[in-house]
Tab-separated table of C-alpha atoms in Angstrom:
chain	number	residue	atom	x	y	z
S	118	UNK	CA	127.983	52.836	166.489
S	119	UNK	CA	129.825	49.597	165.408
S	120	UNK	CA	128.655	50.215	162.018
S	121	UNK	CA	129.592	53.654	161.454
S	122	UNK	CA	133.173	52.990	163.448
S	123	UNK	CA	133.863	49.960	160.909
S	124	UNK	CA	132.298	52.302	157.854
S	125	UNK	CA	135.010	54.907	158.720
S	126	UNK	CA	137.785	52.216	159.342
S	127	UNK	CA	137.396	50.834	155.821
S	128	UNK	CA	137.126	53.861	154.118
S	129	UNK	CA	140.305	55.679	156.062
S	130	UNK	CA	142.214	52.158	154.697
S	131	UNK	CA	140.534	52.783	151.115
S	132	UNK	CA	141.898	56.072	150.728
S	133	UNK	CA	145.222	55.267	152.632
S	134	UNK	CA	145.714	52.628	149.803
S	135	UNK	CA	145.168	54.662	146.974
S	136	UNK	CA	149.153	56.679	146.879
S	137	UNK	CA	150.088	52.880	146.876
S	138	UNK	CA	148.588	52.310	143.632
S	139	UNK	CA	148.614	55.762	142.118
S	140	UNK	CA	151.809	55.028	140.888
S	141	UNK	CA	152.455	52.347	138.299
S	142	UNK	CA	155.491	49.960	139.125
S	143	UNK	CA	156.735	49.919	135.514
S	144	UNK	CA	156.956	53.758	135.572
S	145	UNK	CA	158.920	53.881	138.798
S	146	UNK	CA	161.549	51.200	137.116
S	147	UNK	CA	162.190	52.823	133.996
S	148	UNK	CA	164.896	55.347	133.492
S	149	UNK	CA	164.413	58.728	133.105
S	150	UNK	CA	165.332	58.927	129.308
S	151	UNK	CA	162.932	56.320	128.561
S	152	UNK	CA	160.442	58.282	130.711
S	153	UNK	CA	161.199	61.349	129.025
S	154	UNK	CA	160.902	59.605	125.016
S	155	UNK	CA	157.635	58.086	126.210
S	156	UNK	CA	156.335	62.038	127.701
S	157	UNK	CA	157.550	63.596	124.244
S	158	UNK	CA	156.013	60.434	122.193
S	159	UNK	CA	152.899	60.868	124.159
S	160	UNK	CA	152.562	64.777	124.104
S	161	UNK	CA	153.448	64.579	120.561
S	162	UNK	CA	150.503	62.442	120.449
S	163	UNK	CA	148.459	64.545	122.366
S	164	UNK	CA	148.538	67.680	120.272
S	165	UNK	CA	148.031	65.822	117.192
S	166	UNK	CA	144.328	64.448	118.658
S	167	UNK	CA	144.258	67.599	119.881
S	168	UNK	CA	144.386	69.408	116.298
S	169	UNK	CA	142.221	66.975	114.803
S	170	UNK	CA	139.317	67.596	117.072
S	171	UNK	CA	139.954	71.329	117.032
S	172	UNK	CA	139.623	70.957	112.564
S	173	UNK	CA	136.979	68.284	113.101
S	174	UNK	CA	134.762	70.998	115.260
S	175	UNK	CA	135.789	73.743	112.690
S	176	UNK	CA	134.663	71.847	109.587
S	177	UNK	CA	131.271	70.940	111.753
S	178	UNK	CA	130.666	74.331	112.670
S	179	UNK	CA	131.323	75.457	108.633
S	180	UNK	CA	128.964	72.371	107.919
S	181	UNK	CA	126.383	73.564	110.248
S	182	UNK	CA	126.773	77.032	108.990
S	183	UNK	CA	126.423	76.050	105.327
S	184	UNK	CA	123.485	73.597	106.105
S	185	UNK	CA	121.712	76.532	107.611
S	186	UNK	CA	122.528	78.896	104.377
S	187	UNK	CA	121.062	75.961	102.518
S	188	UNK	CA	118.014	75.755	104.497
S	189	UNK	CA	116.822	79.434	104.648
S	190	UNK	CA	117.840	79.466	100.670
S	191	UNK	CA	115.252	76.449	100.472
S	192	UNK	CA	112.741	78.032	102.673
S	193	UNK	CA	112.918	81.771	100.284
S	194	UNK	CA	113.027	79.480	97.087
S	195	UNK	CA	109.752	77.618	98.227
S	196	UNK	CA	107.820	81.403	99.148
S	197	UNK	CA	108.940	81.909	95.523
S	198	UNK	CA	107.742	79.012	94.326
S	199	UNK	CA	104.009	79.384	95.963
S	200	UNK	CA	103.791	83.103	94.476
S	201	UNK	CA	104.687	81.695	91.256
S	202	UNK	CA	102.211	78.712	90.937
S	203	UNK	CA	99.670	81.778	92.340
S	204	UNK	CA	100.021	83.982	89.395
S	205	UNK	CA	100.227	81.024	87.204
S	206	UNK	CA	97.131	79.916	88.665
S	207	UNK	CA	95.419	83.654	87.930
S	208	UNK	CA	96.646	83.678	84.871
S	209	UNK	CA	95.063	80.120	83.768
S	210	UNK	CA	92.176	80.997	85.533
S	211	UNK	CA	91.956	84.199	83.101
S	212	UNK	CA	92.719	82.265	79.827
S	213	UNK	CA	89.769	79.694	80.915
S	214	UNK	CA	87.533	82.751	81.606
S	215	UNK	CA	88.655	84.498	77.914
S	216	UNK	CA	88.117	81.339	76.515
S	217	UNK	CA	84.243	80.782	77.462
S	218	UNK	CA	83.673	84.541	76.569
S	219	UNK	CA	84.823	84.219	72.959
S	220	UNK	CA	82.878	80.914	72.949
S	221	UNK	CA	79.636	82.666	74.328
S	222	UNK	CA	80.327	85.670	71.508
S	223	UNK	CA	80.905	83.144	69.011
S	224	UNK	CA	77.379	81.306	69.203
C-alpha cells in the first residue's frame, strides 16, 4: 500500500513539474519581435528541409522506377540472349553434321 501510495506521489509531482519546464526561460525573456524573426527564420527553415526531402523522395522514386525499367530490360535482353546462343548452337551443330557428310562422300 506504501509502495503504490509513494509510486503515485512521485509520479503526480513528475507530471506536476513538467509545465515548469515546458517552457524555456530564454524564450519567455525575449521580446516578441525577436520571437517573431526567430519563428519566420525557423519556418523559413522548415519548408526549405521540407522541399528537399519532398525532391529527395521524388528523385528516389524516379531512381527506383528507372532501376526497375533497367532490370526487366536486362531480364528480356538475357531471354534474347539464350534463344540466340540456341539457334547458334543448332546451327553449328548442323555445319559439324554437313561437314562429316561431305567427308564420308568424299572417301
Amino acid at each position: 500500500m506504501k509502495k503504490t501510495l509513494l509510486i503515485g506521489l512521485f509520479a503526480v509531482m513528475g507530471i506536476g513539474t513538467q509545465p515548469i519546464f515546458a517552457q524555456d526561460v530564454q524564450y519567455r525573456t525575449m521580446p516578441q519581435e525577436q520571437l517573431d524573426s526567430m519563428e519566420q527564420t525557423a519556418a523559413a527553415d522548415y519548408d526549405a528541409i521540407k522541399k528537399q526531402v519532398s525532391d529527395t523522395k521524388s528523385k528516389m522514386k524516379a531512381a527506383k522506377k528507372e532501376y526497375t525499367d533497367f532490370k526487366k530490360q536486362y531480364k528480356e535482353l538475357c531471354k534474347e540472349e539464350k534463344q540466340r546462343k540456341e539457334a547458334l548452337k543448332k546451327i553449328r551443330k548442323a555445319m559439324e553434321l554437313r561437314k562429316k557428310l561431305r567427308d564420308l562422300s568424299h572417301s
